[in-house]
GROMACS .gro file of C-alpha atoms in nm:
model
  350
    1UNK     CA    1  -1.683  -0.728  -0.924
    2UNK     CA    2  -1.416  -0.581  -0.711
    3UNK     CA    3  -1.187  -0.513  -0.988
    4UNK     CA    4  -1.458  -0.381  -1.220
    5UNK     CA    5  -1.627  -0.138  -0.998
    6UNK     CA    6  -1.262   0.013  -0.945
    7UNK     CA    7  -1.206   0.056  -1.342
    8UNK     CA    8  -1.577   0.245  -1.312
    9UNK     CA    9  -1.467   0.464  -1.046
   10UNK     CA   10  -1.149   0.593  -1.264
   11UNK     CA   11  -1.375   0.645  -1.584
   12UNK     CA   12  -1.586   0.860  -1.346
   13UNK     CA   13  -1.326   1.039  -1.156
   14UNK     CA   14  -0.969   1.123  -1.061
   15UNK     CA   15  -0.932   0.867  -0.842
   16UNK     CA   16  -0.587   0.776  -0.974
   17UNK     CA   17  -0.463   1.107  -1.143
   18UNK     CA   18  -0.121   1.025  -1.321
   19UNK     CA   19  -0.180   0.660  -1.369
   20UNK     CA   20  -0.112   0.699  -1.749
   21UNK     CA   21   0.257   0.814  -1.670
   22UNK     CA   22   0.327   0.613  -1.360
   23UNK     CA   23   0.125   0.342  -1.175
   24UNK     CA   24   0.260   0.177  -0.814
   25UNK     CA   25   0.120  -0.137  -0.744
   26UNK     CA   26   0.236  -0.301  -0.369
   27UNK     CA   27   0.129  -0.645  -0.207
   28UNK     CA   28   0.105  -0.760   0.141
   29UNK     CA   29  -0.131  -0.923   0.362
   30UNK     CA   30  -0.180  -0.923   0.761
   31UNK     CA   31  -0.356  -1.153   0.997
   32UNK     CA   32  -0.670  -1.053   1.169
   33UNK     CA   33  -0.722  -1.236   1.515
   34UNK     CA   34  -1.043  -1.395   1.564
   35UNK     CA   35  -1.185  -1.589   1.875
   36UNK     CA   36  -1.398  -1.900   1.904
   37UNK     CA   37  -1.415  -2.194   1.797
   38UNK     CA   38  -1.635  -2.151   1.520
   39UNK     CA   39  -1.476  -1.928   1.317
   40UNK     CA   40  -1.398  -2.194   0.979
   41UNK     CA   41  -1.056  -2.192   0.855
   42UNK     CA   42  -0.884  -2.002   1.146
   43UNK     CA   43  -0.563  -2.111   1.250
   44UNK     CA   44  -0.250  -2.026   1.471
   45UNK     CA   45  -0.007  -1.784   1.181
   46UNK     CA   46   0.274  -1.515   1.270
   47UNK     CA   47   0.235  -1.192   1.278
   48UNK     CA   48   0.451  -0.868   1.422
   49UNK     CA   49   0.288  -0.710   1.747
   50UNK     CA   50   0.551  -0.394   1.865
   51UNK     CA   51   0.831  -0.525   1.664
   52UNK     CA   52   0.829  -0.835   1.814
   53UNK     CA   53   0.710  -1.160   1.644
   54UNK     CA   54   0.377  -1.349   1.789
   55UNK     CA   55   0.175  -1.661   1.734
   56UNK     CA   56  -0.210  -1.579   1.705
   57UNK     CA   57  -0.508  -1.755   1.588
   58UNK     CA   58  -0.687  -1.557   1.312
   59UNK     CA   59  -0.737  -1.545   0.932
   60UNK     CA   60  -0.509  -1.357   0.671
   61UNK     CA   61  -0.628  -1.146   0.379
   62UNK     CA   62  -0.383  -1.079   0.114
   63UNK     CA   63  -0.405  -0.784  -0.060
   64UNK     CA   64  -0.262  -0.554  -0.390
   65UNK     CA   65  -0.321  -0.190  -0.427
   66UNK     CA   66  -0.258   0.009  -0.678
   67UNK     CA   67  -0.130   0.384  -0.623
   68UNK     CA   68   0.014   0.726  -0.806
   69UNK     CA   69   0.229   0.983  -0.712
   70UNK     CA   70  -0.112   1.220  -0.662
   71UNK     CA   71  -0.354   0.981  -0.518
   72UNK     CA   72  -0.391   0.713  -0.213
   73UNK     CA   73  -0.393   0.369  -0.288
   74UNK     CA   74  -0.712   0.180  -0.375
   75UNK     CA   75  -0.744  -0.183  -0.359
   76UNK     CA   76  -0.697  -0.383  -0.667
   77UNK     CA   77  -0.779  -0.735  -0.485
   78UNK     CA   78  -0.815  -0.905  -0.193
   79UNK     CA   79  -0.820  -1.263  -0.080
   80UNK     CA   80  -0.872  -1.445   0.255
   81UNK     CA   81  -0.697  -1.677   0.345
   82UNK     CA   82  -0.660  -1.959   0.670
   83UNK     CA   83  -0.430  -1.768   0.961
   84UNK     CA   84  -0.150  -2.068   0.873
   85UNK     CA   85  -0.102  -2.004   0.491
   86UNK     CA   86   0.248  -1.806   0.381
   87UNK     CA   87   0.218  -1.480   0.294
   88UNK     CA   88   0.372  -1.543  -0.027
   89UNK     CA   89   0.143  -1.832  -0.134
   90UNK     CA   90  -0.089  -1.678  -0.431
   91UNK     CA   91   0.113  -1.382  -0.474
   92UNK     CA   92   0.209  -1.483  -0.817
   93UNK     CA   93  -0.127  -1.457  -0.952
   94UNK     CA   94  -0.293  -1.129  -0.736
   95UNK     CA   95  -0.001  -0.943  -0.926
   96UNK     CA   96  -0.105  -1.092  -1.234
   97UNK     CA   97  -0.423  -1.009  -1.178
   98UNK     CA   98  -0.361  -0.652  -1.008
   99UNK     CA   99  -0.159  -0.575  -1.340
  100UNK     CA  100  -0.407  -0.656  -1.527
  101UNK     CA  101  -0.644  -0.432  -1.344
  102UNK     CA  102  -0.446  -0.118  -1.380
  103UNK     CA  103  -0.401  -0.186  -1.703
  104UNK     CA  104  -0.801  -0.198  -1.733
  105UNK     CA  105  -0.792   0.132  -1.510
  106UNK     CA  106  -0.568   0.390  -1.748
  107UNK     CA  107  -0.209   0.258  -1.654
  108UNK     CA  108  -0.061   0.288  -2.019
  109UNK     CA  109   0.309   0.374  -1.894
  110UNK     CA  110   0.530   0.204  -1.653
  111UNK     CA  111   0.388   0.032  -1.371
  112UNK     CA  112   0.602  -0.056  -1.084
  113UNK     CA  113   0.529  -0.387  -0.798
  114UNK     CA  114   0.666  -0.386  -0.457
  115UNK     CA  115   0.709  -0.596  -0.203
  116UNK     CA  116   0.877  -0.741   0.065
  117UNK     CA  117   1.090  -1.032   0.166
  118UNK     CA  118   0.774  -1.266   0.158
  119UNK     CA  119   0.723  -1.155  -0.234
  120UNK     CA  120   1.044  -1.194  -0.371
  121UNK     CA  121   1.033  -1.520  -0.535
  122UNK     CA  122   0.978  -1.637  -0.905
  123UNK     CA  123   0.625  -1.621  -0.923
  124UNK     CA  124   0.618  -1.270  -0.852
  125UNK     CA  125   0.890  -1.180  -1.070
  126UNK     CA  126   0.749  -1.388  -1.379
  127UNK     CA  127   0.403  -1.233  -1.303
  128UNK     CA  128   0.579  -0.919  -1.325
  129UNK     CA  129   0.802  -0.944  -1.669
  130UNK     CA  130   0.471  -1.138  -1.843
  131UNK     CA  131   0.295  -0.839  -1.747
  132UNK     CA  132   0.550  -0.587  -1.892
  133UNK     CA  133   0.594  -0.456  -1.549
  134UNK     CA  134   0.880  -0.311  -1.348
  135UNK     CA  135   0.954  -0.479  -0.983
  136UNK     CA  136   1.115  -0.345  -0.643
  137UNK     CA  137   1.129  -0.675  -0.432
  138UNK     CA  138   1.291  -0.761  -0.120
  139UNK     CA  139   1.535  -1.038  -0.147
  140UNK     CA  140   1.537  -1.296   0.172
  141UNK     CA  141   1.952  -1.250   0.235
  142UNK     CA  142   2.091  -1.605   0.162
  143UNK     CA  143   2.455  -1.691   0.099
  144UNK     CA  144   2.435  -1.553  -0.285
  145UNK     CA  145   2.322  -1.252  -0.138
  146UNK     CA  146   2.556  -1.240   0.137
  147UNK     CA  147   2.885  -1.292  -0.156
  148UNK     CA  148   2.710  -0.988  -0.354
  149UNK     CA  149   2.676  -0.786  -0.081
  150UNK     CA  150   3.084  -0.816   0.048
  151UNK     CA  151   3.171  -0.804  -0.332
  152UNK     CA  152   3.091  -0.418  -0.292
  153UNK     CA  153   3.372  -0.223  -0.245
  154UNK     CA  154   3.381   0.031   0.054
  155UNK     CA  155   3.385   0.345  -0.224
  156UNK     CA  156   3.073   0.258  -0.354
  157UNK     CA  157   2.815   0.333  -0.076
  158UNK     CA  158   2.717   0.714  -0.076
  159UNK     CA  159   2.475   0.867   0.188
  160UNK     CA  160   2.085   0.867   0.066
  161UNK     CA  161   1.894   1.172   0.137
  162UNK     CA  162   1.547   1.036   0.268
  163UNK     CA  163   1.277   1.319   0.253
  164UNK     CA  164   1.245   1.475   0.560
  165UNK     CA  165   1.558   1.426   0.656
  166UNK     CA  166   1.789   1.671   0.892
  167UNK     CA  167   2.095   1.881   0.765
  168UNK     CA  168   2.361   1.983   0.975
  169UNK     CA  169   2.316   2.319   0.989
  170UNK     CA  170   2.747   2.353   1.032
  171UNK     CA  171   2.866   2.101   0.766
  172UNK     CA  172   2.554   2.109   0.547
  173UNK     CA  173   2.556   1.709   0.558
  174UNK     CA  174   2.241   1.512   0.578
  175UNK     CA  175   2.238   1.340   0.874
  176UNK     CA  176   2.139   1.006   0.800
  177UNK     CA  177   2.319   0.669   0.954
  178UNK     CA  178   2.171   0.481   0.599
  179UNK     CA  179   2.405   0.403   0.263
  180UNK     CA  180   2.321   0.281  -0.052
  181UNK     CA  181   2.473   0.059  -0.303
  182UNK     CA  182   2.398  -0.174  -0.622
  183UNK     CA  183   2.565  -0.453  -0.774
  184UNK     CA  184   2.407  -0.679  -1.036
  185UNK     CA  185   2.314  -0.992  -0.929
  186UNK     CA  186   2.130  -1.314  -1.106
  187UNK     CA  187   1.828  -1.415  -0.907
  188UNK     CA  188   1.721  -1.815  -0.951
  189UNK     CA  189   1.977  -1.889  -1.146
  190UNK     CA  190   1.914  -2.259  -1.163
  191UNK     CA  191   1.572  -2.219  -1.301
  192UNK     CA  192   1.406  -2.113  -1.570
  193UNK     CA  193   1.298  -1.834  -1.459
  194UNK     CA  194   1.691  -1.680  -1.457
  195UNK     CA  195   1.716  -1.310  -1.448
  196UNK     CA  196   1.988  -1.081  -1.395
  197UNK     CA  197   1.918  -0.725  -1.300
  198UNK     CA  198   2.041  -0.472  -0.967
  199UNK     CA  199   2.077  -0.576  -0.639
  200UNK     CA  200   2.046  -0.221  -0.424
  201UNK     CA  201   2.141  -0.274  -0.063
  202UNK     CA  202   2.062  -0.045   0.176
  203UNK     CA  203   2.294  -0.009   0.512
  204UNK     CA  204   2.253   0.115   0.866
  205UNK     CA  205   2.429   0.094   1.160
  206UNK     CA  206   2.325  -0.143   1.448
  207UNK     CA  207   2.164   0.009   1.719
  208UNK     CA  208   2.256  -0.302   1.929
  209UNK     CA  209   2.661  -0.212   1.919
  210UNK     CA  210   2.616   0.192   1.980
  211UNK     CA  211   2.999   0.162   2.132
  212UNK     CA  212   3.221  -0.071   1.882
  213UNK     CA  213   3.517   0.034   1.786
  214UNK     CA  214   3.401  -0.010   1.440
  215UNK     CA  215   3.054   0.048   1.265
  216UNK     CA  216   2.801  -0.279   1.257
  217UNK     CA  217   2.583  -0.240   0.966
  218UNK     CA  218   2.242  -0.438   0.903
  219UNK     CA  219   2.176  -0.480   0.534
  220UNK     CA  220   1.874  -0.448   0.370
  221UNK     CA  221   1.931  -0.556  -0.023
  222UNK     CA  222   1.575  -0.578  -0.281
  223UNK     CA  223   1.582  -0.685  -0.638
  224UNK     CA  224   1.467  -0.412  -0.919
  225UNK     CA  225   1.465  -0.355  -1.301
  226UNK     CA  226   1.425   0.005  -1.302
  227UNK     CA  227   1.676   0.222  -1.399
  228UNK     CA  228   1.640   0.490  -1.132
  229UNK     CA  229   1.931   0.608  -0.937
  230UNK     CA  230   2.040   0.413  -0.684
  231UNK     CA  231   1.928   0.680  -0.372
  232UNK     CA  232   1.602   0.735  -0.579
  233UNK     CA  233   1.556   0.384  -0.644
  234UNK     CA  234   1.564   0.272  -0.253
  235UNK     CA  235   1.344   0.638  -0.158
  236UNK     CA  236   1.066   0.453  -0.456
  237UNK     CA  237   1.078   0.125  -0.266
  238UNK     CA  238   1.050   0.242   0.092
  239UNK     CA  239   0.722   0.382  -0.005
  240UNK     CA  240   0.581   0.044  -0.035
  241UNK     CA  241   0.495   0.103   0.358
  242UNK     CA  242   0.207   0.315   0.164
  243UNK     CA  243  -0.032  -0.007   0.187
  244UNK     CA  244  -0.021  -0.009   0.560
  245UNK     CA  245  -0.231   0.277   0.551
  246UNK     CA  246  -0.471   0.092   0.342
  247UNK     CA  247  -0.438  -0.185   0.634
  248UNK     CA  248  -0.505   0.057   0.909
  249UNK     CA  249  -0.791   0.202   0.709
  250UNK     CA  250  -0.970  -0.154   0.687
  251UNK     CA  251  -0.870  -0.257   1.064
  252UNK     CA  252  -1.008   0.088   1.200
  253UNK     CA  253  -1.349   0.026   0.970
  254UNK     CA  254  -1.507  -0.270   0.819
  255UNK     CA  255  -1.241  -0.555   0.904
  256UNK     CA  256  -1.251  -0.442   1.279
  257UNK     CA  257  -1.423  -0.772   1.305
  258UNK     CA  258  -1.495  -1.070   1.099
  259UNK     CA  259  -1.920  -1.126   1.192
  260UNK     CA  260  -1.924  -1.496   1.002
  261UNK     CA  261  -1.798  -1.841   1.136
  262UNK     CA  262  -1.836  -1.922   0.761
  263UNK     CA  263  -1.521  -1.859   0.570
  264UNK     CA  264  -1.717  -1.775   0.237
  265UNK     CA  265  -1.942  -1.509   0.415
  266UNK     CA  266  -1.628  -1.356   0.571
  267UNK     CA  267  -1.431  -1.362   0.244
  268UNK     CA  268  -1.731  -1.208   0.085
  269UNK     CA  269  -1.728  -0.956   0.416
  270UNK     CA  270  -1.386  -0.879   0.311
  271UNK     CA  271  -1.458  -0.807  -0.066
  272UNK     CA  272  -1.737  -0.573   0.056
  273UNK     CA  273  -1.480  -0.347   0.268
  274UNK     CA  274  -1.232  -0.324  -0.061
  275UNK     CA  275  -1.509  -0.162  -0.248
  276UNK     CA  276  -1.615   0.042   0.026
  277UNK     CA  277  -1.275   0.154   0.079
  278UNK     CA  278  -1.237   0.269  -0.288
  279UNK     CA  279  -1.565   0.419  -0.290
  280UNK     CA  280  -1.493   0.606  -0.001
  281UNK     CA  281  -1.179   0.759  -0.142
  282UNK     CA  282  -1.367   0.819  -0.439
  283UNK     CA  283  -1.593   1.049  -0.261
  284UNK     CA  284  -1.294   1.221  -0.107
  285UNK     CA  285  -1.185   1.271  -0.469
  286UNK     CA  286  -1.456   1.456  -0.567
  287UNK     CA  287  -1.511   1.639  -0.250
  288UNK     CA  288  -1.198   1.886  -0.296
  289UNK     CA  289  -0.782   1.862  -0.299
  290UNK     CA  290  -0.729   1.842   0.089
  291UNK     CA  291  -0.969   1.521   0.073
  292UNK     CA  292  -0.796   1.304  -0.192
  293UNK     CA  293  -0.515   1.206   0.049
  294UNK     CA  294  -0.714   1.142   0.384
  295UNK     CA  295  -0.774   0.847   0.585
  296UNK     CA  296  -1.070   0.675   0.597
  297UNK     CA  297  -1.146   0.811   0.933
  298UNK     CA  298  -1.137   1.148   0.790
  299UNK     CA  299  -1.367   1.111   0.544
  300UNK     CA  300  -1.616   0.872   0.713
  301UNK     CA  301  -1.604   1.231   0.985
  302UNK     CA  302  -1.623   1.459   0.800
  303UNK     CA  303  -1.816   1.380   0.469
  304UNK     CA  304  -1.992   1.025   0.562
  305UNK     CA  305  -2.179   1.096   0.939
  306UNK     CA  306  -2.308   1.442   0.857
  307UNK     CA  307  -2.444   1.667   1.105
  308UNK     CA  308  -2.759   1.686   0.925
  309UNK     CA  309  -3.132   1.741   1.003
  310UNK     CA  310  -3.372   1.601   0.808
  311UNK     CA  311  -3.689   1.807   0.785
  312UNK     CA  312  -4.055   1.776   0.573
  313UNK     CA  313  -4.230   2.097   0.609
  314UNK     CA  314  -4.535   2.072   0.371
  315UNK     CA  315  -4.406   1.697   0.291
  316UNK     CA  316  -4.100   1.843   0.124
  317UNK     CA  317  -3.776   1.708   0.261
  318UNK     CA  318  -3.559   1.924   0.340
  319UNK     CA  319  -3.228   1.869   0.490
  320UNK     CA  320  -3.081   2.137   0.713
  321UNK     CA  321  -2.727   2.119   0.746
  322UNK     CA  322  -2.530   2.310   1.034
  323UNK     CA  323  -2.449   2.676   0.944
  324UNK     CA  324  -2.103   2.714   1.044
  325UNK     CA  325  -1.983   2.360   0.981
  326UNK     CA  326  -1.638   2.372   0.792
  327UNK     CA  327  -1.677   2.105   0.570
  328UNK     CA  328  -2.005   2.198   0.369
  329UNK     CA  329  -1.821   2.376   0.070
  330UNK     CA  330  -1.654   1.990   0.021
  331UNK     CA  331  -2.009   1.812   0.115
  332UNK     CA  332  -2.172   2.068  -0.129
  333UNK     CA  333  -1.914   2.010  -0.397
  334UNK     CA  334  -1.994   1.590  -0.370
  335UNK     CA  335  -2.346   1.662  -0.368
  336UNK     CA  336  -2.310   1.841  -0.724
  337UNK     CA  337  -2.047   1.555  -0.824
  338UNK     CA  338  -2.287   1.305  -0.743
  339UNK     CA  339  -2.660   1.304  -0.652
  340UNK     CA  340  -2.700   1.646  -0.871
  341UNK     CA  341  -2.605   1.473  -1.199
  342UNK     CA  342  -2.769   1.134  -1.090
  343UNK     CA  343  -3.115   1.214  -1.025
  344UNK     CA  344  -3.151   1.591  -1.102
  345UNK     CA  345  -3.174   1.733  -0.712
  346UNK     CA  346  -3.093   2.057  -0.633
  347UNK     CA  347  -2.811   2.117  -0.359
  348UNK     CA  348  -2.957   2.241  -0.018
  349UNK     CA  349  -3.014   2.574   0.026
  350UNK     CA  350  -2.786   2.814   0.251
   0.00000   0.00000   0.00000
C-alpha cells in the first residue's frame, strides 16, 4: 500500500520533479527506545547518542527513500524490526524493492543507492546491478582495503571543494583539511558476486594529533560505479546524510512514540507515518516553491494546524481564516490543488 500510494502521489503531482533524469535512492535505519516490559520484540541494539556509541532497549525500523535533485526525499519502504537485528540484515531486498518502486514512480534514467558501512555488502550490490542501478556504498576498511588505500601514490589526492566551503580570501585556496582519491578495487572477490569498479577514499586529518610533526589522516573509502569525477563523486555520496532528515521528521511526529506492545500494530503504526510523511510533502508540493523543501514541522505549522474559524451563519459553513496570516496565498493555492477539483468547493472568500 505504502509503495502504491507513493506512485499515486507522483501521477498527481511534482512530488519528485527530475526523477526521469536522475533518481537518489539512500537506506538506513535507527533504533527507537521504548520502555516496559511489554513492548514485543524489543531488545538491547546500538545506536550513536552525541557521537558516542550506546546500548538501548528499543525497536529498529529500516528504511529507503527515494530523492531528486529538486525535491525532499519520500519514503519508498519501511520495516520494523527487533532493537538486536543488524542494520544490514534485509537490506538486500528493501533496495530491490525501493528500485522497483521508483521505477513504478517515473525513474526512467539513472538511479543511484547509497549507503553506509552497514550496506556495503553483496546483497546490496547484487540488488543494485539486477536492478540496473548505480551504487555509492561505504566499504567497512579491512586489510584489502587498507593495501588499496597505501597503493595510492601521494600525487594523486587533490583538495575537494565541498559546497559551502571557505576561500582564502589571500591565496584563493579552499580551505578544506579533506582529499580525495580513487583506485579500482575488486570487492568479494572470492564469490560470485565479484565486481571490480572505484574505490574513492576520502582523507582528513586527525583532530586527535593537532601537533605531530606530520599529518594523521582518517580514511573514509566507499565503493561506486558511476563515472562522476572523483570530487563530484564523494560531494554525491555525502548527501546520503539527506535521509536523516526524513529520520528527524518521523522522530519529531508520528514515531515520537510507539503506542502498541504488539509488534504487528506498531509495524503497522510505522507504515502509517511513511504515508503520512509523503502525503505531507505532497501537500507542501502543491502549496508553492518555498514549501517543497520544508520539514515536516513546517508544514504541519504552517499548512496542517490552521488558524481557522469555523462558522454556520444560516447553516452555511463558512470558514474564516485570519486576515493577515502569511501563509494563506500557499493554503489557498492547496485548497484549489485539492478539495476544489475533488468535490467542486469554492475557496473561502477574502
Amino acid at each position: 500500500m505504502l509503495r502504491e500510494h507513493l506512485c499515486a502521489l507522483t501521477e498527481r503531482s511534482e512530488l519528485l520533479a527530475g526523477i526521469e533524469q536522475q533518481a537518489f535512492i539512500d537506506i538506513d535505519s535507527l533504533l527507537r527506545p521504548v520502555y516496559g516490559h511489554a513492548k514485543q520484540g524489543a531488545s538491547y541494539g546500538h545506536t550513536k547518542i552525541a557521537g558516542k556509541q550506546v546500548l538501548r532497549k528499543g525497536l529498529s525500523p529500516l528504511a529507503t527513500t527515494i530523492s531528486t535533485t529538486h525535491s525532499a526525499p519520500v519514503i519508498a519502504g519501511m520495516r520494523l524490526r527487533a532493537g538486536k537485528t543488524g542494520s544490514g540484515k534485509g537490506a538486500g531486498r528493501m533496495v530491490a524493492q525501493a528500485i522497483a518502486t521508483a521505477r513504478a514512480a517515473g525513474a526512467t534514467g539513472k538511479i543511484l543507492v547509497r549507503g553506509d558501512s552497514a550496506y556495503g555488502n553483496r546483497a546490496v550490490v547484487r540488488a543494485c546491478r539486477r536492478g540496473n542501478a548505480e551504487f555509492s556504498l561505504v566499504m567497512i576498511k579491512n586489510r584489502a582495503i587498507a593495501r588499496a588505500i597505501a597503493s595510492i601514490p601521494d600525487t594523486a589526492w587533490t583538495p575537494v571543494r565541498y559546497p559551502g566551503a571557505v576561500q582564502d580570501p589571500d591565496t584563493g585556496a579552499w580551505i578544506s583539511d579533506a582529499e580525495v582519491a580513487e583506485v579500482t578495487y575488486t570487492a568479494f572477490a572470492a564469490t560470485q558476486d565479484r565486481i571490480t569498479a572505484r574505490l574513492v577514499v576520502r582523507r582528513v586529518k586527525d583532530a586527535r594529533y593537532p601537533d605531530a610533526l606530520f599529518p594523521v589522516w582518517r580514511y573514509h573509502p566507499f565503493f561506486t560505479n558511476t563515472d562522476l569525477p572523483t570530487a563530484q563523486a564523494d560531494i554525491v555520496h555525502r548527501r546520503h546524510a539527506i535521509i536523516e532528515t526524513v529520520f528527524a521528521d518521523l522522530i519529531d511526529g508520528p514515531l515520537a512514540h510507539l503506542p502498541s506492545g504488539h509488534f504487528g500494530a506498531n509495524s503497522a503504526w510505522a507504515l502509517c507515518a511513511a504515508i503520512a510523511h509523503n502525503l505531507l510533502h505532497t501537500a507542501g508540493t502543491l502549496a508553492d516553491r518555498p514549501h517543497t523543501r520544508a520539514r515536516g514541522a513546517t508544514l504541519r505549522r504552517r499548512l496542517i494546524t490552521v488558524p481557522a474559524r469555523l462558522a454556520r451563519p444560516a447553516r452555511t459553513p463558512v470558514l474564516h481564516l485570519p486576515s493577515q496570516w502569511p501563509w494563506a496565498p500557499a493554503w489557498l493555492r492547496l485548497w484549489n490543488q485539492t478539495i476544489g477539483h475533488t468535490i467542486g468547493h469554492s475557496p473561502p472568500a477574502a
